[in-house]
mmCIF file of C-alpha atoms in Angstrom:
data_model
loop_
_atom_site.group_PDB
_atom_site.id
_atom_site.type_symbol
_atom_site.label_atom_id
_atom_site.label_comp_id
_atom_site.label_asym_id
_atom_site.label_seq_id
_atom_site.Cartn_x
_atom_site.Cartn_y
_atom_site.Cartn_z
ATOM 1 C CA MET A 1 31.104 114.309 161.754
ATOM 2 C CA ASN A 2 28.989 112.097 159.644
ATOM 3 C CA VAL A 3 30.656 108.777 159.284
ATOM 4 C CA ARG A 4 29.044 105.241 159.522
ATOM 5 C CA LEU A 5 31.178 102.709 160.968
ATOM 6 C CA GLY A 6 31.418 99.141 159.026
ATOM 7 C CA ARG A 7 31.274 100.690 155.696
ATOM 8 C CA LEU A 8 33.491 102.472 153.252
ATOM 9 C CA PRO A 9 32.994 106.065 153.311
ATOM 10 C CA TRP A 10 33.221 106.356 149.478
ATOM 11 C CA ALA A 11 31.111 103.533 148.786
ATOM 12 C CA ALA A 12 27.338 104.579 147.641
ATOM 13 C CA ASP A 13 24.477 102.738 148.900
ATOM 14 C CA GLU A 14 22.618 102.300 145.600
ATOM 15 C CA GLN A 15 25.358 102.418 143.085
ATOM 16 C CA GLY A 16 25.003 99.675 140.339
ATOM 17 C CA GLY A 17 27.839 98.510 138.041
ATOM 18 C CA PHE A 18 28.797 100.224 135.034
ATOM 19 C CA VAL A 19 31.264 99.784 131.867
ATOM 20 C CA ALA A 20 32.932 102.852 130.635
ATOM 21 C CA ILE A 21 31.846 103.792 127.102
ATOM 22 C CA GLU A 22 35.594 103.906 125.739
ATOM 23 C CA PHE A 23 35.543 100.141 126.479
ATOM 24 C CA VAL A 24 32.492 99.331 124.836
ATOM 25 C CA ALA A 25 33.359 101.286 121.710
ATOM 26 C CA GLY A 26 36.898 100.190 121.519
ATOM 27 C CA ILE A 27 35.464 96.529 121.581
ATOM 28 C CA ALA A 28 32.819 97.391 118.860
ATOM 29 C CA LEU A 29 35.031 99.437 116.551
ATOM 30 C CA LEU A 30 38.409 97.712 116.843
ATOM 31 C CA ILE A 31 38.102 94.201 118.066
ATOM 32 C CA VAL A 32 35.118 92.914 116.257
ATOM 33 C CA PRO A 33 36.462 94.209 112.679
ATOM 34 C CA MET A 34 39.710 92.718 113.153
ATOM 35 C CA VAL A 35 38.146 89.301 114.199
ATOM 36 C CA MET A 36 36.052 89.431 111.081
ATOM 37 C CA ILE A 37 39.380 90.318 109.110
ATOM 38 C CA VAL A 38 41.061 87.492 110.455
ATOM 39 C CA SER A 39 38.557 85.038 110.226
ATOM 40 C CA THR A 40 38.087 85.692 106.531
ATOM 41 C CA LEU A 41 42.049 85.783 105.717
ATOM 42 C CA SER A 42 41.786 81.898 105.272
ATOM 43 C CA THR A 43 39.195 82.253 102.736
ATOM 44 C CA TRP A 44 41.350 84.683 100.569
ATOM 45 C CA PHE A 45 44.408 82.710 100.710
ATOM 46 C CA GLU A 46 42.579 79.398 99.788
ATOM 47 C CA SER A 47 40.796 81.111 97.042
ATOM 48 C CA ARG A 48 44.125 82.493 95.707
ATOM 49 C CA GLN A 49 45.743 79.149 95.874
ATOM 50 C CA SER A 50 42.605 77.712 94.000
ATOM 51 C CA ALA A 51 42.732 80.322 91.390
ATOM 52 C CA GLU A 52 46.564 79.452 90.773
ATOM 53 C CA VAL A 53 46.029 75.641 90.658
ATOM 54 C CA ILE A 54 43.102 75.909 88.008
ATOM 55 C CA ALA A 55 44.888 78.642 85.815
ATOM 56 C CA ARG A 56 48.039 76.369 85.643
ATOM 57 C CA GLN A 57 45.928 73.082 85.226
ATOM 58 C CA LEU A 58 43.924 74.885 82.469
ATOM 59 C CA ALA A 59 46.825 76.281 80.807
ATOM 60 C CA GLN A 60 48.591 72.771 80.487
ATOM 61 C CA ALA A 61 45.510 71.440 79.357
ATOM 62 C CA VAL A 62 44.723 73.873 76.368
ATOM 63 C CA ALA A 63 48.672 73.612 75.378
ATOM 64 C CA ASP A 64 48.555 69.771 75.459
ATOM 65 C CA SER A 65 45.369 69.368 73.670
ATOM 66 C CA PRO A 66 44.330 69.862 69.971
ATOM 67 C CA LEU A 67 42.590 72.953 71.335
ATOM 68 C CA GLY A 68 45.909 74.517 71.593
ATOM 69 C CA CYS A 69 45.898 75.185 67.711
ATOM 70 C CA SER A 70 42.675 77.019 67.370
ATOM 71 C CA LEU A 71 39.653 77.975 69.834
ATOM 72 C CA SER A 72 35.996 77.837 68.697
ATOM 73 C CA ALA A 73 32.927 78.991 71.221
ATOM 74 C CA SER A 74 32.545 75.049 72.183
ATOM 75 C CA ASP A 75 35.979 74.928 72.973
ATOM 76 C CA VAL A 76 35.922 77.960 75.219
ATOM 77 C CA HIS A 77 32.731 76.365 76.809
ATOM 78 C CA THR A 78 34.656 72.946 77.424
ATOM 79 C CA ILE A 79 37.599 75.116 79.079
ATOM 80 C CA TYR A 80 34.980 76.980 81.322
ATOM 81 C CA TYR A 81 33.311 73.790 82.261
ATOM 82 C CA GLY A 82 36.776 72.298 83.216
ATOM 83 C CA ALA A 83 37.508 75.132 85.405
ATOM 84 C CA ILE A 84 34.269 74.801 87.094
ATOM 85 C CA LEU A 85 34.930 70.986 87.692
ATOM 86 C CA LEU A 86 38.311 71.795 89.112
ATOM 87 C CA GLY A 87 36.752 74.728 91.209
ATOM 88 C CA SER A 88 34.132 72.254 92.538
ATOM 89 C CA GLU A 89 37.103 69.680 93.736
ATOM 90 C CA ARG A 90 38.433 72.728 95.685
ATOM 91 C CA GLY A 91 35.259 73.991 97.102
ATOM 92 C CA VAL A 92 34.699 77.009 94.995
ATOM 93 C CA PRO A 93 31.100 77.386 93.626
ATOM 94 C CA ALA A 94 30.782 77.606 89.872
ATOM 95 C CA SER A 95 29.257 81.131 89.886
ATOM 96 C CA ALA A 96 32.372 82.590 91.568
ATOM 97 C CA ILE A 97 34.525 81.425 88.766
ATOM 98 C CA HIS A 98 35.664 83.429 85.759
ATOM 99 C CA VAL A 99 37.974 82.407 83.120
ATOM 100 C CA ASP A 100 39.845 84.225 80.312
ATOM 101 C CA VAL A 101 41.679 82.446 77.407
ATOM 102 C CA ASN A 102 43.675 83.732 74.767
ATOM 103 C CA GLN A 103 43.965 82.198 71.372
ATOM 104 C CA PRO A 104 47.113 80.123 71.477
ATOM 105 C CA GLN A 105 49.400 79.872 68.413
ATOM 106 C CA ARG A 106 51.919 76.881 67.364
ATOM 107 C CA GLY A 107 55.192 77.771 69.169
ATOM 108 C CA ALA A 108 53.865 80.481 71.735
ATOM 109 C CA SER A 109 52.099 79.917 74.868
ATOM 110 C CA ALA A 110 48.548 79.359 75.951
ATOM 111 C CA HIS A 111 47.704 82.109 78.468
ATOM 112 C CA VAL A 112 44.928 81.484 81.212
ATOM 113 C CA LYS A 113 43.420 83.936 83.451
ATOM 114 C CA VAL A 114 41.154 82.577 86.223
ATOM 115 C CA GLY A 115 39.409 84.843 88.710
ATOM 116 C CA ILE A 116 37.524 83.730 91.765
ATOM 117 C CA ASP A 117 35.038 86.016 93.493
ATOM 118 C CA VAL A 118 35.611 86.054 97.338
ATOM 119 C CA PRO A 119 33.836 88.154 100.148
ATOM 120 C CA ALA A 120 35.519 91.270 101.822
ATOM 121 C CA ALA A 121 34.512 89.820 104.961
ATOM 122 C CA GLN A 122 32.056 87.117 106.436
ATOM 123 C CA ILE A 123 30.008 87.992 109.427
ATOM 124 C CA PRO A 124 28.901 84.936 111.299
ATOM 125 C CA PHE A 125 25.058 84.282 111.266
ATOM 126 C CA ALA A 126 24.851 87.207 109.101
ATOM 127 C CA GLY A 127 26.667 86.435 105.768
ATOM 128 C CA ASP A 128 29.051 88.020 103.355
ATOM 129 C CA ILE A 129 29.950 91.750 103.269
ATOM 130 C CA GLY A 130 30.899 93.028 99.605
ATOM 131 C CA SER A 131 33.362 90.936 97.333
ATOM 132 C CA PHE A 132 36.463 91.375 95.137
ATOM 133 C CA ARG A 133 37.978 89.164 92.614
ATOM 134 C CA ILE A 134 41.169 87.352 93.140
ATOM 135 C CA SER A 135 42.711 86.792 89.512
ATOM 136 C CA MET A 136 45.674 84.370 88.923
ATOM 137 C CA GLU A 137 47.437 83.937 85.496
ATOM 138 C CA ALA A 138 49.426 80.778 84.066
ATOM 139 C CA GLN A 139 50.805 79.873 80.862
ATOM 140 C CA ALA A 140 52.215 76.714 79.127
ATOM 141 C CA PRO A 141 54.142 76.434 75.982
ATOM 142 C CA VAL A 142 52.556 75.117 72.925
ATOM 143 C CA ASP A 143 54.583 72.540 70.857
ATOM 144 C CA GLN A 144 55.482 74.284 67.574
ATOM 145 C CA TYR A 145 55.921 71.087 65.803
ATOM 146 C CA ARG A 146 52.421 69.634 66.666
ATOM 147 C CA GLU A 147 50.226 68.754 63.989
ATOM 148 C CA CYS A 148 46.928 70.715 63.998
ATOM 149 C CA PRO A 149 43.694 68.911 62.817
#
């Protein structure tokens, strides 16, 4: 019988610690991507809210201003500049804002579509991965009895 006293029979003398590969793979492939997505969700919702607010304010501004009668290239530039100003108040970079405005008619509605590019995932200390555009539309009625210049 070859048993030493004072030690457990199944304990090895030179055995070090180890971590099961399933545990490491589970952390790397399941937990880390979920943390990245959850940390990015607030950016998605904030960008959606910003796009909605910018679209609503621009639609109302187009419907209430003399721009509501006809739009020239400089008027579209003014609208885009207004979107950049509204976006900067909400922390949206100018390069991420895209605006589409239709030609409003008297008695119809001014339609504005605002898109904001957001990252698909954000990795701390590494940057953004991919991107997609969150778009919101808004409309405001143009007064049919207004005078156009």
